């Protein structure tokens, strides 16, 4: 699986970290993701995270002062990466093309970072004790902004009237289902998103359902996924 940390190297550099510090912080966050996604916050240990990151506990604590600090940074890291595709929804773009691209990116992320999706889902299920302030501020503002984009498309007659926030929720639910319930999907189909053919089928099915529900055809000049 591709390291989630690769997706946020630019933000780390912007924070003024040296190359070695960037590398070590990324190693810690990748190790923490694996440990927290398997054992949860209470079962994970700083010692195991440090060992998986290939460093001593004291070295790890140079970057993060506690297990809670590592957990919070891991969740913030996930949220930053997970929301990046939504930020790119272009108000001037074609609605079908923009929504299809968003769905494609979300499915790709579920394929590449299933542990991140599951960890985030578990945090929310537990009441989001660590990230609720972010959900109520940054995420709420972003969703409101993109709901207005969708509302403008509807007002211009470019798509069927649907509730924008529920459209976004539906995209989240359908795409992340393939990461969060991968065991169930494998039990029922014998396949999951690690199979390129199944990933293409998933993208085609989910995109068709959502675009059809919004009164949209496949994006202009784009063929359906093979």
Short mmCIF file of C-alpha atoms in Angstrom, two decimals:
data_model
loop_
_atom_site.label_atom_id
_atom_site.label_comp_id
_atom_site.label_asym_id
_atom_site.label_seq_id
_atom_site.Cartn_x
_atom_site.Cartn_y
_atom_site.Cartn_z
CA UNK A 1 0.00 0.00 0.00
CA UNK A 2 1.25 3.50 -0.85
CA UNK A 3 2.28 5.50 2.21
CA UNK A 4 -0.31 8.07 3.21
CA UNK A 5 2.54 10.39 4.20
CA UNK A 6 3.52 10.83 0.56
CA UNK A 7 0.34 12.83 0.06
CA UNK A 8 1.32 15.61 2.46
CA UNK A 9 5.01 16.20 1.81
CA UNK A 10 4.35 19.71 0.51
CA UNK A 11 2.60 20.69 3.73
CA UNK A 12 5.47 19.32 5.79
CA UNK A 13 7.99 21.31 3.78
CA UNK A 14 5.85 24.40 4.18
CA UNK A 15 6.12 23.91 7.94
CA UNK A 16 9.89 24.43 7.81
CA UNK A 17 11.00 20.89 8.63
CA UNK A 18 14.37 19.62 7.43
CA UNK A 19 14.52 16.69 5.03
CA UNK A 20 15.47 14.28 7.84
CA UNK A 21 12.71 15.64 10.09
CA UNK A 22 10.19 15.26 7.26
CA UNK A 23 11.27 11.66 6.75
CA UNK A 24 11.14 10.77 10.44
CA UNK A 25 7.78 12.44 10.98
CA UNK A 26 6.38 10.58 7.98
CA UNK A 27 7.76 7.28 9.28
CA UNK A 28 6.08 7.89 12.63
CA UNK A 29 2.72 8.79 11.09
CA UNK A 30 2.74 5.75 8.79
CA UNK A 31 3.64 3.45 11.70
CA UNK A 32 1.00 5.11 13.89
CA UNK A 33 -1.66 4.63 11.24
CA UNK A 34 -0.99 0.90 11.14
CA UNK A 35 -0.92 0.55 14.93
CA UNK A 36 -4.00 2.69 15.67
CA UNK A 37 -6.06 1.14 12.87
CA UNK A 38 -5.39 -2.36 14.24
CA UNK A 39 -5.55 -1.75 17.99
CA UNK A 40 -7.36 1.55 18.47
CA UNK A 41 -6.08 4.32 20.70
CA UNK A 42 -6.18 2.34 23.95
CA UNK A 43 -4.44 -0.74 22.56
CA UNK A 44 -1.68 1.05 20.66
CA UNK A 45 1.65 1.76 22.34
CA UNK A 46 4.31 4.36 21.74
CA UNK A 47 6.92 1.62 21.95
CA UNK A 48 5.35 -0.37 19.10
CA UNK A 49 4.91 2.73 16.95
CA UNK A 50 8.56 3.66 17.51
CA UNK A 51 9.71 0.14 16.67
CA UNK A 52 7.61 0.05 13.49
CA UNK A 53 9.03 3.46 12.52
CA UNK A 54 12.56 2.10 13.02
CA UNK A 55 13.55 4.45 15.81
CA UNK A 56 13.85 4.60 19.58
CA UNK A 57 11.02 5.75 21.82
CA UNK A 58 13.05 8.77 22.91
CA UNK A 59 13.65 9.74 19.30
CA UNK A 60 9.92 9.48 18.56
CA UNK A 61 9.10 11.65 21.58
CA UNK A 62 11.30 14.38 20.09
CA UNK A 63 8.61 14.76 17.41
CA UNK A 64 5.49 14.00 19.46
CA UNK A 65 5.21 14.47 23.21
CA UNK A 66 2.68 11.69 23.87
CA UNK A 67 0.56 8.93 22.37
CA UNK A 68 -2.37 11.35 22.25
CA UNK A 69 -0.28 13.83 20.28
CA UNK A 70 0.64 11.09 17.77
CA UNK A 71 -3.00 10.05 17.49
CA UNK A 72 -4.20 13.61 16.93
CA UNK A 73 -1.52 14.21 14.31
CA UNK A 74 -2.44 10.96 12.54
CA UNK A 75 -6.12 11.91 12.40
CA UNK A 76 -5.33 15.44 11.20
CA UNK A 77 -3.03 13.91 8.58
CA UNK A 78 -5.83 11.60 7.37
CA UNK A 79 -8.38 14.40 7.28
CA UNK A 80 -6.08 16.64 5.24
CA UNK A 81 -5.52 13.95 2.63
CA UNK A 82 -9.11 12.71 2.60
CA UNK A 83 -10.60 16.16 2.01
CA UNK A 84 -8.15 17.24 -0.69
CA UNK A 85 -10.30 15.90 -3.59
CA UNK A 86 -13.39 17.77 -2.37
CA UNK A 87 -11.43 21.02 -2.35
CA UNK A 88 -10.77 20.64 -6.08
CA UNK A 89 -14.48 20.62 -7.05
CA UNK A 90 -14.48 23.41 -9.63
CA UNK A 91 -17.53 25.73 -9.68
CA UNK A 92 -16.78 26.57 -13.33
CA UNK A 93 -16.46 22.95 -14.39
CA UNK A 94 -19.00 20.58 -15.93
CA UNK A 95 -21.03 19.02 -13.06
CA UNK A 96 -20.85 15.47 -14.45
CA UNK A 97 -17.12 15.72 -15.03
CA UNK A 98 -16.45 17.26 -11.63
CA UNK A 99 -18.55 14.75 -9.69
CA UNK A 100 -17.20 11.77 -11.65
CA UNK A 101 -13.63 12.92 -10.96
CA UNK A 102 -14.43 13.32 -7.26
CA UNK A 103 -15.94 9.83 -7.07
CA UNK A 104 -12.92 8.40 -8.92
CA UNK A 105 -10.50 10.03 -6.49
CA UNK A 106 -12.47 8.83 -3.47
CA UNK A 107 -12.50 5.24 -4.73
CA UNK A 108 -8.78 5.40 -5.48
CA UNK A 109 -8.14 6.63 -1.94
CA UNK A 110 -10.25 3.82 -0.50
CA UNK A 111 -8.14 1.40 -2.54
CA UNK A 112 -4.79 2.92 -1.54
CA UNK A 113 -5.48 3.91 2.08
CA UNK A 114 -8.10 1.55 3.57
CA UNK A 115 -6.51 1.70 7.04
CA UNK A 116 -6.86 5.48 7.07
CA UNK A 117 -10.55 5.28 6.19
CA UNK A 118 -11.21 2.70 8.90
CA UNK A 119 -9.33 4.63 11.57
CA UNK A 120 -11.21 7.82 10.73
CA UNK A 121 -14.55 5.95 10.73
CA UNK A 122 -13.81 4.45 14.15
CA UNK A 123 -12.97 7.88 15.55
CA UNK A 124 -16.27 9.30 14.31
CA UNK A 125 -18.28 6.31 15.54
CA UNK A 126 -16.86 6.93 19.02
CA UNK A 127 -18.13 10.52 18.93
CA UNK A 128 -15.04 12.09 17.33
CA UNK A 129 -13.48 13.00 20.71
CA UNK A 130 -10.22 14.16 19.13
CA UNK A 131 -11.41 15.81 15.91
CA UNK A 132 -14.88 17.16 16.68
CA UNK A 133 -13.63 20.78 16.71
CA UNK A 134 -12.22 20.28 13.19
CA UNK A 135 -15.47 18.70 11.98
CA UNK A 136 -17.48 21.60 13.39
CA UNK A 137 -15.26 24.28 11.86
CA UNK A 138 -12.96 23.49 8.94
CA UNK A 139 -14.97 20.57 7.56
CA UNK A 140 -18.28 22.35 8.03
CA UNK A 141 -17.01 25.39 6.11
CA UNK A 142 -15.63 23.27 3.27
CA UNK A 143 -18.86 21.30 2.89
CA UNK A 144 -20.93 24.51 2.95
CA UNK A 145 -18.71 25.98 0.24
CA UNK A 146 -19.03 22.93 -2.01
CA UNK A 147 -22.77 22.64 -1.35
CA UNK A 148 -23.07 26.16 -2.74
CA UNK A 149 -21.18 25.05 -5.85
CA UNK A 150 -23.70 22.24 -6.35
CA UNK A 151 -26.62 24.58 -5.59
CA UNK A 152 -25.36 26.97 -8.27
CA UNK A 153 -25.22 24.14 -10.82
CA UNK A 154 -28.83 23.25 -9.94
CA UNK A 155 -29.99 26.87 -10.17
CA UNK A 156 -28.39 27.13 -13.60
CA UNK A 157 -30.32 24.06 -14.77
CA UNK A 158 -27.15 22.03 -15.20
CA UNK A 159 -28.31 19.13 -13.01
CA UNK A 160 -31.43 17.80 -11.30
CA UNK A 161 -32.46 19.29 -7.98
CA UNK A 162 -30.94 17.19 -5.21
CA UNK A 163 -29.99 18.12 -1.68
CA UNK A 164 -26.28 19.05 -1.98
CA UNK A 165 -25.24 17.96 1.49
CA UNK A 166 -26.92 14.56 1.08
CA UNK A 167 -25.26 14.17 -2.30
CA UNK A 168 -21.87 14.68 -0.64
CA UNK A 169 -22.81 12.28 2.18
CA UNK A 170 -23.84 9.68 -0.42
CA UNK A 171 -20.51 9.95 -2.22
CA UNK A 172 -18.65 9.57 1.07
CA UNK A 173 -20.77 6.61 2.16
CA UNK A 174 -20.57 4.68 -1.09
CA UNK A 175 -16.89 5.19 -1.83
CA UNK A 176 -15.56 4.65 1.70
CA UNK A 177 -17.77 1.58 2.17
CA UNK A 178 -15.29 -0.34 0.03
CA UNK A 179 -12.52 0.41 2.54
CA UNK A 180 -14.45 0.26 5.81
CA UNK A 181 -16.31 -2.96 4.96
CA UNK A 182 -13.65 -4.63 2.83
CA UNK A 183 -13.92 -7.89 4.80
CA UNK A 184 -17.65 -8.13 4.08
CA UNK A 185 -17.12 -7.26 0.41
CA UNK A 186 -14.46 -9.99 0.07
CA UNK A 187 -16.74 -12.49 1.82
CA UNK A 188 -19.57 -11.76 -0.61
CA UNK A 189 -17.66 -11.30 -3.86
CA UNK A 190 -14.24 -12.84 -3.31
CA UNK A 191 -12.74 -9.53 -4.48
CA UNK A 192 -11.88 -6.07 -3.21
CA UNK A 193 -10.35 -2.81 -4.44
CA UNK A 194 -6.88 -4.37 -4.60
CA UNK A 195 -8.18 -6.06 -7.78
CA UNK A 196 -7.93 -3.46 -10.61
CA UNK A 197 -10.87 -5.04 -12.41
CA UNK A 198 -13.07 -4.84 -9.35
CA UNK A 199 -11.97 -1.25 -8.73
CA UNK A 200 -13.00 -0.33 -12.29
CA UNK A 201 -16.37 -2.08 -11.82
CA UNK A 202 -16.87 -0.22 -8.55
CA UNK A 203 -16.10 3.13 -10.11
CA UNK A 204 -18.45 2.46 -13.02
CA UNK A 205 -21.32 1.32 -10.78
CA UNK A 206 -21.02 4.04 -8.14
CA UNK A 207 -20.53 6.80 -10.70
CA UNK A 208 -23.52 5.64 -12.75
CA UNK A 209 -25.80 5.48 -9.73
CA UNK A 210 -24.85 8.91 -8.43
CA UNK A 211 -24.80 10.72 -11.76
CA UNK A 212 -28.11 9.17 -12.83
CA UNK A 213 -29.66 10.21 -9.53
CA UNK A 214 -28.54 13.78 -10.18
CA UNK A 215 -29.90 13.74 -13.72
CA UNK A 216 -26.44 13.70 -15.28
CA UNK A 217 -24.96 11.66 -18.11
CA UNK A 218 -21.35 10.49 -18.31
CA UNK A 219 -18.94 13.44 -18.60
CA UNK A 220 -18.68 14.91 -22.11
CA UNK A 221 -15.98 13.28 -24.24
CA UNK A 222 -15.33 10.67 -21.52
CA UNK A 223 -16.06 7.01 -22.04
CA UNK A 224 -17.35 4.92 -19.17
CA UNK A 225 -14.53 3.24 -17.21
CA UNK A 226 -13.30 0.06 -18.85
#
